[in-house]
Amino acid sequence: MKLNLALLALSAASVSGFGVGPTAFAPTTRVADASSTALFDSRNKQKIASRSKWAEARGYSDDGATTVAEEAGLMTNDEGLEYVKLVNADTGASSEIYLFGGVVTSYKDGEGNEYIAVRPDAKMDGSKPISGGLSHCWPQFGPGEIQQHGFARNVNWTVKSMTDTTVELEMAPSDYTKEMWDKEFLCTFSVELGDDQLSTKMFVENKGEESFDFQAALHSYFTVSSIDNLEIAGSFEGKEFLNKMVGEGEMQTEERSVITIGEEYDRVYKGVNDPVLNDKGTGKSLSVLNTAGWEDTVLWNPFGNEGMGYNNFVCVESVKFDPVSLEGGSSWTGDMALKPGDL
């Protein structure tokens, strides 16, 4: 396999884990459609009836004193950051997406199993990018001409539209982004909470006449019961990868069909985009379905770092490592879905 060695070597100069980067002091983001609040209120009776039916089907009783079902809508955390809560009334599944960084920080199935991890040392107040979730690396992955991993992860995205089970976020140029990357772009990130999976779409548009290049990644953190219980399946066997933990980065060939982690990991697998996480501790699997745009996979774990909580997460990142050259008026799409299952 022919790899872009110059880019790989440049990326090897840093660790994939998020570091402290400049924070955009953008004004508080507002929902584009203010009428959505009234719409939520008008639907309230219908939602309560639907969710009561869901609870009864699972053996819960409703004595009027306890609310079983969660509510969807725009929320604020204890630190003052806004996030969108999605709830599937038919299954009980839920998801949370923060406007700061446009990052999905939670995906629970109807049984309450959490699949997305946020590190215990994460800052949830907007002082730095959130260390966890499905974090955006855009328009740069790793080090380069602008700040580490770009700026998409530390600016406020705008809610373009939302329902109980879907949200569409938008990121447009600002004075902050133009200082480091003066391009006419528009990024839209959509999340849909289905009955049996969480689907995401990253849509990048060139709104100008001049072309620009970018890299993209979802720096995805996933929960594990213990790193010893984890196996990662996929088309890894026989593929070349960059092992960033050896010297300044060394190209190696993967001999295993199933990956286990027993040391610090920072590996770039180009041409692998079908990972499946199998957790023997929970008896659950999670398929990362990269169906468009995302061509590569990065595996990262700070093995032994208790402060980061290494034993209960792994990063299996959906990446477009080779730069995309986007002509004026054209677009690029990255589709990724998470599908839980049983072992």
Tab-separated table of C-alpha atoms in Angstrom:
chain	number	residue	atom	x	y	z
A	1	MET	CA	0.000	0.000	0.000
A	2	LYS	CA	1.342	3.414	-0.917
A	3	LEU	CA	0.986	5.837	1.984
A	4	ASN	CA	1.412	9.563	2.011
A	5	LEU	CA	4.592	9.301	4.106
A	6	ALA	CA	5.134	13.018	4.386
A	7	LEU	CA	1.745	13.538	5.972
A	8	LEU	CA	2.098	10.448	8.157
A	9	ALA	CA	5.479	11.580	9.424
A	10	LEU	CA	4.089	15.023	10.191
A	11	SER	CA	1.174	13.481	12.069
A	12	ALA	CA	3.573	11.269	14.042
A	13	ALA	CA	4.991	14.330	15.740
A	14	SER	CA	2.076	14.427	18.172
A	15	VAL	CA	-0.211	12.103	20.082
A	16	SER	CA	-3.788	11.665	18.894
A	17	GLY	CA	-5.209	12.546	22.301
A	18	PHE	CA	-6.677	16.010	22.601
A	19	GLY	CA	-4.485	18.652	24.138
A	20	VAL	CA	-5.335	22.124	25.282
A	21	GLY	CA	-5.988	24.396	22.329
A	22	PRO	CA	-7.152	27.987	21.934
A	23	THR	CA	-10.808	28.383	22.727
A	24	ALA	CA	-13.162	30.442	20.616
A	25	PHE	CA	-15.000	32.892	22.806
A	26	ALA	CA	-18.054	32.871	20.602
A	27	PRO	CA	-21.379	34.252	21.836
A	28	THR	CA	-23.898	31.831	23.251
A	29	THR	CA	-25.398	29.809	20.416
A	30	ARG	CA	-29.113	30.117	19.790
A	31	VAL	CA	-31.468	27.740	18.083
A	32	ALA	CA	-32.170	28.841	14.535
A	33	ASP	CA	-35.894	28.112	14.777
A	34	ALA	CA	-37.334	29.599	17.960
A	35	SER	CA	-40.724	28.065	17.230
A	36	SER	CA	-39.291	24.635	18.042
A	37	THR	CA	-39.900	25.279	21.754
A	38	ALA	CA	-43.606	25.775	21.163
A	39	LEU	CA	-43.636	22.719	18.947
A	40	PHE	CA	-42.138	20.628	21.747
A	41	ASP	CA	-44.830	21.856	24.162
A	42	SER	CA	-47.643	21.025	21.753
A	43	ARG	CA	-46.317	17.509	21.356
A	44	ASN	CA	-45.921	16.893	25.066
A	45	LYS	CA	-49.093	14.855	25.595
A	46	GLN	CA	-48.330	12.668	22.610
A	47	LYS	CA	-44.772	12.041	23.815
A	48	ILE	CA	-45.883	11.179	27.349
A	49	ALA	CA	-48.417	8.664	26.033
A	50	SER	CA	-45.868	7.077	23.723
A	51	ARG	CA	-43.212	6.830	26.417
A	52	SER	CA	-45.681	5.452	28.962
A	53	LYS	CA	-46.443	2.696	26.477
A	54	TRP	CA	-42.702	2.065	26.122
A	55	ALA	CA	-42.300	1.843	29.918
A	56	GLU	CA	-45.247	-0.495	30.355
A	57	ALA	CA	-43.867	-2.829	27.678
A	58	ARG	CA	-40.706	-3.153	29.756
A	59	GLY	CA	-42.444	-3.856	33.020
A	60	TYR	CA	-42.230	-0.390	34.593
A	61	SER	CA	-45.170	0.906	36.614
A	62	ASP	CA	-46.277	4.514	36.586
A	63	ASP	CA	-47.707	5.530	39.948
A	64	GLY	CA	-47.725	9.220	39.082
A	65	ALA	CA	-44.767	9.943	41.400
A	66	THR	CA	-41.944	8.986	39.078
A	67	THR	CA	-41.218	9.977	35.496
A	68	VAL	CA	-39.684	7.014	33.696
A	69	ALA	CA	-39.038	8.457	30.257
A	70	GLU	CA	-36.486	11.130	29.438
A	71	GLU	CA	-37.418	14.333	27.636
A	72	ALA	CA	-35.880	15.511	24.373
A	73	GLY	CA	-34.900	19.093	23.609
A	74	LEU	CA	-32.283	21.783	24.156
A	75	MET	CA	-30.674	21.479	27.596
A	76	THR	CA	-27.940	23.201	29.627
A	77	ASN	CA	-25.397	21.347	31.772
A	78	ASP	CA	-24.237	22.386	35.239
A	79	GLU	CA	-21.305	24.286	33.720
A	80	GLY	CA	-23.512	26.355	31.426
A	81	LEU	CA	-22.909	24.540	28.122
A	82	GLU	CA	-25.891	23.843	25.880
A	83	TYR	CA	-26.574	20.418	24.424
A	84	VAL	CA	-29.344	18.718	22.490
A	85	LYS	CA	-30.956	15.646	24.010
A	86	LEU	CA	-32.420	13.132	21.567
A	87	VAL	CA	-34.859	10.477	22.781
A	88	ASN	CA	-36.411	7.647	20.811
A	89	ALA	CA	-39.823	7.165	22.438
A	90	ASP	CA	-40.315	3.757	20.810
A	91	THR	CA	-37.115	2.167	22.107
A	92	GLY	CA	-35.977	4.350	25.024
A	93	ALA	CA	-32.612	5.025	23.353
A	94	SER	CA	-31.052	8.466	23.845
A	95	SER	CA	-28.167	10.649	22.709
A	96	GLU	CA	-26.593	13.955	23.743
A	97	ILE	CA	-24.873	16.387	21.374
A	98	TYR	CA	-23.049	19.479	22.649
A	99	LEU	CA	-23.171	22.687	20.643
A	100	PHE	CA	-19.636	23.502	21.812
A	101	GLY	CA	-17.550	21.459	19.394
A	102	GLY	CA	-20.609	19.845	17.797
A	103	VAL	CA	-19.689	16.708	19.723
A	104	VAL	CA	-21.856	13.668	20.479
A	105	THR	CA	-21.088	12.787	24.109
A	106	SER	CA	-23.608	10.023	24.757
A	107	TYR	CA	-25.417	7.203	22.979
A	108	LYS	CA	-27.474	4.815	25.092
A	109	ASP	CA	-29.557	1.974	23.734
A	110	GLY	CA	-33.018	1.174	25.048
A	111	GLU	CA	-31.545	-0.966	27.831
A	112	GLY	CA	-29.427	1.923	29.105
A	113	ASN	CA	-26.078	0.649	27.799
A	114	GLU	CA	-23.722	3.590	27.145
A	115	TYR	CA	-21.456	3.267	24.082
A	116	ILE	CA	-19.725	6.663	23.965
A	117	ALA	CA	-17.085	7.665	26.510
A	118	VAL	CA	-16.090	11.019	27.976
A	119	ARG	CA	-12.813	11.026	29.877
A	120	PRO	CA	-12.882	11.713	33.637
A	121	ASP	CA	-10.486	14.631	33.119
A	122	ALA	CA	-12.706	16.257	30.474
A	123	LYS	CA	-13.639	19.912	30.884
A	124	MET	CA	-17.354	20.460	30.305
A	125	ASP	CA	-17.330	24.250	30.705
A	126	GLY	CA	-16.012	25.346	27.301
A	127	SER	CA	-12.515	26.173	28.590
A	128	LYS	CA	-10.990	23.561	26.255
A	129	PRO	CA	-12.225	20.992	23.738
A	130	ILE	CA	-14.253	18.187	25.329
A	131	SER	CA	-12.002	15.138	25.812
A	132	GLY	CA	-14.372	12.445	24.677
A	133	GLY	CA	-17.361	11.747	22.486
A	134	LEU	CA	-17.378	11.832	18.700
A	135	SER	CA	-15.102	14.850	18.523
A	136	HIS	CA	-14.438	16.686	15.270
A	137	CYS	CA	-10.947	17.104	13.835
A	138	TRP	CA	-11.444	19.628	11.029
A	139	PRO	CA	-10.046	21.087	8.782
A	140	GLN	CA	-6.837	19.463	10.023
A	141	PHE	CA	-6.041	16.124	11.660
A	142	GLY	CA	-3.080	16.215	14.034
A	143	PRO	CA	-0.422	18.934	13.762
A	144	GLY	CA	0.048	21.206	10.776
A	145	GLU	CA	-0.257	24.791	9.614
A	146	ILE	CA	-2.997	25.641	12.126
A	147	GLN	CA	-3.735	24.463	15.664
A	148	GLN	CA	-3.748	20.760	16.609
A	149	HIS	CA	-6.775	18.986	15.098
A	150	GLY	CA	-8.166	22.239	13.668
A	151	PHE	CA	-10.883	24.429	15.176
A	152	ALA	CA	-14.208	22.581	14.751
A	153	ARG	CA	-13.910	21.029	18.209
A	154	ASN	CA	-13.631	24.328	20.084
A	155	VAL	CA	-16.193	26.620	18.481
A	156	ASN	CA	-19.931	26.839	19.037
A	157	TRP	CA	-22.029	25.174	16.359
A	158	THR	CA	-25.543	26.458	15.609
A	159	VAL	CA	-28.698	24.339	15.758
A	160	LYS	CA	-30.193	24.493	12.291
A	161	SER	CA	-33.081	22.121	13.011
A	162	MET	CA	-34.078	19.432	15.489
A	163	THR	CA	-36.800	16.960	16.404
A	164	ASP	CA	-37.020	14.419	19.218
A	165	THR	CA	-34.718	12.046	17.312
A	166	THR	CA	-32.699	14.264	14.946
A	167	VAL	CA	-30.513	17.336	15.079
A	168	GLU	CA	-28.679	19.291	12.397
A	169	LEU	CA	-25.789	21.509	13.496
A	170	GLU	CA	-23.985	24.081	11.390
A	171	MET	CA	-20.528	25.670	11.537
A	172	ALA	CA	-19.741	28.695	9.348
A	173	PRO	CA	-16.650	30.937	9.183
A	174	SER	CA	-16.175	33.449	11.997
A	175	ASP	CA	-13.564	36.062	12.828
A	176	TYR	CA	-11.889	33.425	15.006
A	177	THR	CA	-11.654	30.797	12.254
A	178	LYS	CA	-10.683	33.311	9.560
A	179	GLU	CA	-7.605	34.348	11.550
A	180	MET	CA	-6.113	30.875	11.049
A	181	TRP	CA	-7.964	29.510	7.995
A	182	ASP	CA	-9.649	32.071	5.756
A	183	LYS	CA	-11.768	29.824	3.541
A	184	GLU	CA	-15.409	30.043	2.467
A	185	PHE	CA	-16.762	26.828	3.949
A	186	LEU	CA	-19.960	25.574	5.515
A	187	CYS	CA	-20.016	22.412	7.650
A	188	THR	CA	-23.227	20.634	8.580
A	189	PHE	CA	-23.253	17.782	11.101
A	190	SER	CA	-26.412	15.707	11.377
A	191	VAL	CA	-27.282	13.093	13.992
A	192	GLU	CA	-30.229	10.702	13.819
A	193	LEU	CA	-31.270	8.414	16.676
A	194	GLY	CA	-32.833	5.395	14.997
A	195	ASP	CA	-34.462	2.347	16.503
A	196	ASP	CA	-31.281	0.268	16.382
A	197	GLN	CA	-28.412	2.640	15.551
A	198	LEU	CA	-27.081	6.194	15.788
A	199	SER	CA	-26.332	7.727	12.393
A	200	THR	CA	-24.114	10.752	11.720
A	201	LYS	CA	-23.320	12.782	8.609
A	202	MET	CA	-20.551	15.354	8.167
A	203	PHE	CA	-21.275	17.524	5.118
A	204	VAL	CA	-18.624	20.006	3.966
A	205	GLU	CA	-19.365	22.621	1.309
A	206	ASN	CA	-17.039	25.010	-0.498
A	207	LYS	CA	-19.099	28.184	-0.780
A	208	GLY	CA	-16.404	30.110	-2.580
A	209	GLU	CA	-14.807	30.014	-6.020
A	210	GLU	CA	-11.291	28.948	-4.984
A	211	SER	CA	-10.541	25.353	-4.013
A	212	PHE	CA	-9.267	24.404	-0.563
A	213	ASP	CA	-7.794	21.266	1.017
A	214	PHE	CA	-8.801	19.733	4.331
A	215	GLN	CA	-8.511	16.626	6.478
A	216	ALA	CA	-11.336	15.295	8.616
A	217	ALA	CA	-11.854	12.857	11.474
A	218	LEU	CA	-14.264	11.838	14.178
A	219	HIS	CA	-11.953	11.355	17.161
A	220	SER	CA	-14.370	8.810	18.627
A	221	TYR	CA	-14.163	7.642	22.244
A	222	PHE	CA	-16.006	4.408	23.043
A	223	THR	CA	-16.723	2.867	26.422
A	224	VAL	CA	-15.267	-0.501	27.428
A	225	SER	CA	-15.835	-2.504	30.608
A	226	SER	CA	-12.064	-3.002	30.780
A	227	ILE	CA	-9.363	-2.719	28.154
A	228	ASP	CA	-8.526	-6.384	28.825
A	229	ASN	CA	-12.059	-7.359	27.764
A	230	LEU	CA	-11.845	-5.574	24.411
A	231	GLU	CA	-11.231	-7.055	20.979
A	232	ILE	CA	-11.413	-4.964	17.808
A	233	ALA	CA	-12.269	-6.885	14.646
A	234	GLY	CA	-12.108	-5.646	11.064
A	235	SER	CA	-9.982	-5.877	7.930
A	236	PHE	CA	-6.724	-5.184	9.796
A	237	GLU	CA	-4.761	-8.305	8.896
A	238	GLY	CA	-2.076	-7.684	6.291
A	239	LYS	CA	-2.538	-3.912	6.297
A	240	GLU	CA	0.319	-1.471	6.766
A	241	PHE	CA	-0.006	1.029	9.586
A	242	LEU	CA	1.984	3.834	11.138
A	243	ASN	CA	2.959	3.016	14.714
A	244	LYS	CA	3.544	6.429	16.274
A	245	MET	CA	4.847	4.890	19.496
A	246	VAL	CA	8.041	3.622	17.850
A	247	GLY	CA	10.707	6.320	17.462
A	248	GLU	CA	9.387	9.145	15.320
A	249	GLY	CA	6.892	6.785	13.725
A	250	GLU	CA	7.498	3.457	12.002
A	251	MET	CA	5.591	1.714	9.239
A	252	GLN	CA	4.622	-1.829	10.235
A	253	THR	CA	2.395	-4.598	8.919
A	254	GLU	CA	-0.504	-5.881	11.002
A	255	GLU	CA	-0.408	-9.665	11.388
A	256	ARG	CA	-3.535	-9.978	13.516
A	257	SER	CA	-7.144	-10.176	12.378
A	258	VAL	CA	-8.365	-9.110	15.826
A	259	ILE	CA	-6.691	-6.267	17.747
A	260	THR	CA	-6.140	-6.364	21.497
A	261	ILE	CA	-4.489	-3.578	23.492
A	262	GLY	CA	-1.867	-4.199	26.177
A	263	GLU	CA	0.303	-1.107	25.774
A	264	GLU	CA	-0.026	2.533	24.774
A	265	TYR	CA	-1.517	2.742	21.288
A	266	ASP	CA	-1.376	5.389	18.574
A	267	ARG	CA	-1.710	3.698	15.186
A	268	VAL	CA	-2.926	4.900	11.792
A	269	TYR	CA	-4.468	2.150	9.627
A	270	LYS	CA	-5.005	3.504	6.127
A	271	GLY	CA	-7.612	1.696	4.075
A	272	VAL	CA	-9.330	0.131	7.107
A	273	ASN	CA	-12.810	1.497	7.814
A	274	ASP	CA	-14.849	-1.453	9.148
A	275	PRO	CA	-13.961	-1.816	12.854
A	276	VAL	CA	-16.167	-3.737	15.277
A	277	LEU	CA	-15.666	-3.420	19.030
A	278	ASN	CA	-16.392	-6.615	20.973
A	279	ASP	CA	-16.569	-6.296	24.762
A	280	LYS	CA	-16.477	-9.630	26.585
A	281	GLY	CA	-17.251	-7.884	29.866
A	282	THR	CA	-20.635	-6.572	28.736
A	283	GLY	CA	-21.387	-9.168	26.080
A	284	LYS	CA	-21.994	-6.321	23.628
A	285	SER	CA	-20.572	-5.398	20.237
A	286	LEU	CA	-20.487	-2.041	18.464
A	287	SER	CA	-20.073	-1.844	14.700
A	288	VAL	CA	-18.634	1.400	13.333
A	289	LEU	CA	-20.290	1.655	9.922
A	290	ASN	CA	-18.283	4.043	7.745
A	291	THR	CA	-20.315	4.076	4.542
A	292	ALA	CA	-19.008	7.255	2.850
A	293	GLY	CA	-15.984	9.519	3.115
A	294	TRP	CA	-14.257	7.960	6.126
A	295	GLU	CA	-11.570	5.706	4.618
A	296	ASP	CA	-9.093	5.155	7.458
A	297	THR	CA	-9.024	4.163	11.136
A	298	VAL	CA	-6.878	5.419	13.998
A	299	LEU	CA	-6.587	3.387	17.223
A	300	TRP	CA	-5.541	5.311	20.313
A	301	ASN	CA	-5.352	4.470	24.012
A	302	PRO	CA	-3.112	6.073	26.688
A	303	PHE	CA	-2.479	2.693	28.342
A	304	GLY	CA	-1.577	3.066	32.014
A	305	ASN	CA	-2.778	6.676	32.360
A	306	GLU	CA	-5.192	6.509	35.277
A	307	GLY	CA	-5.983	10.233	35.122
A	308	MET	CA	-7.373	9.826	31.602
A	309	GLY	CA	-9.277	6.687	32.619
A	310	TYR	CA	-7.454	4.527	30.049
A	311	ASN	CA	-9.016	1.271	31.244
A	312	ASN	CA	-12.583	2.250	30.335
A	313	PHE	CA	-12.311	3.715	26.845
A	314	VAL	CA	-10.682	3.249	23.489
A	315	CYS	CA	-10.497	5.666	20.569
A	316	VAL	CA	-11.465	4.054	17.276
A	317	GLU	CA	-11.430	7.051	14.987
A	318	SER	CA	-13.115	7.463	11.606
A	319	VAL	CA	-10.628	9.382	9.473
A	320	LYS	CA	-10.065	10.861	6.025
A	321	PHE	CA	-6.294	11.130	6.320
A	322	ASP	CA	-5.255	12.080	2.790
A	323	PRO	CA	-6.353	15.693	2.190
A	324	VAL	CA	-9.559	16.311	0.275
A	325	SER	CA	-9.251	18.966	-2.420
A	326	LEU	CA	-12.625	20.647	-2.672
A	327	GLU	CA	-13.325	22.792	-5.713
A	328	GLY	CA	-15.511	25.877	-5.485
A	329	GLY	CA	-19.186	24.954	-5.307
A	330	SER	CA	-18.538	21.280	-4.529
A	331	SER	CA	-19.054	19.211	-1.378
A	332	TRP	CA	-17.803	16.193	0.587
A	333	THR	CA	-19.764	13.800	2.801
A	334	GLY	CA	-18.654	11.555	5.655
A	335	ASP	CA	-21.288	9.035	6.812
A	336	MET	CA	-20.768	7.017	9.992
A	337	ALA	CA	-23.245	5.025	12.067
A	338	LEU	CA	-22.942	3.122	15.341
A	339	LYS	CA	-24.834	-0.169	15.514
A	340	PRO	CA	-24.889	-2.082	18.819
A	341	GLY	CA	-25.281	-5.842	18.975
A	342	ASP	CA	-24.825	-8.884	21.182
A	343	LEU	CA	-21.815	-11.205	21.195
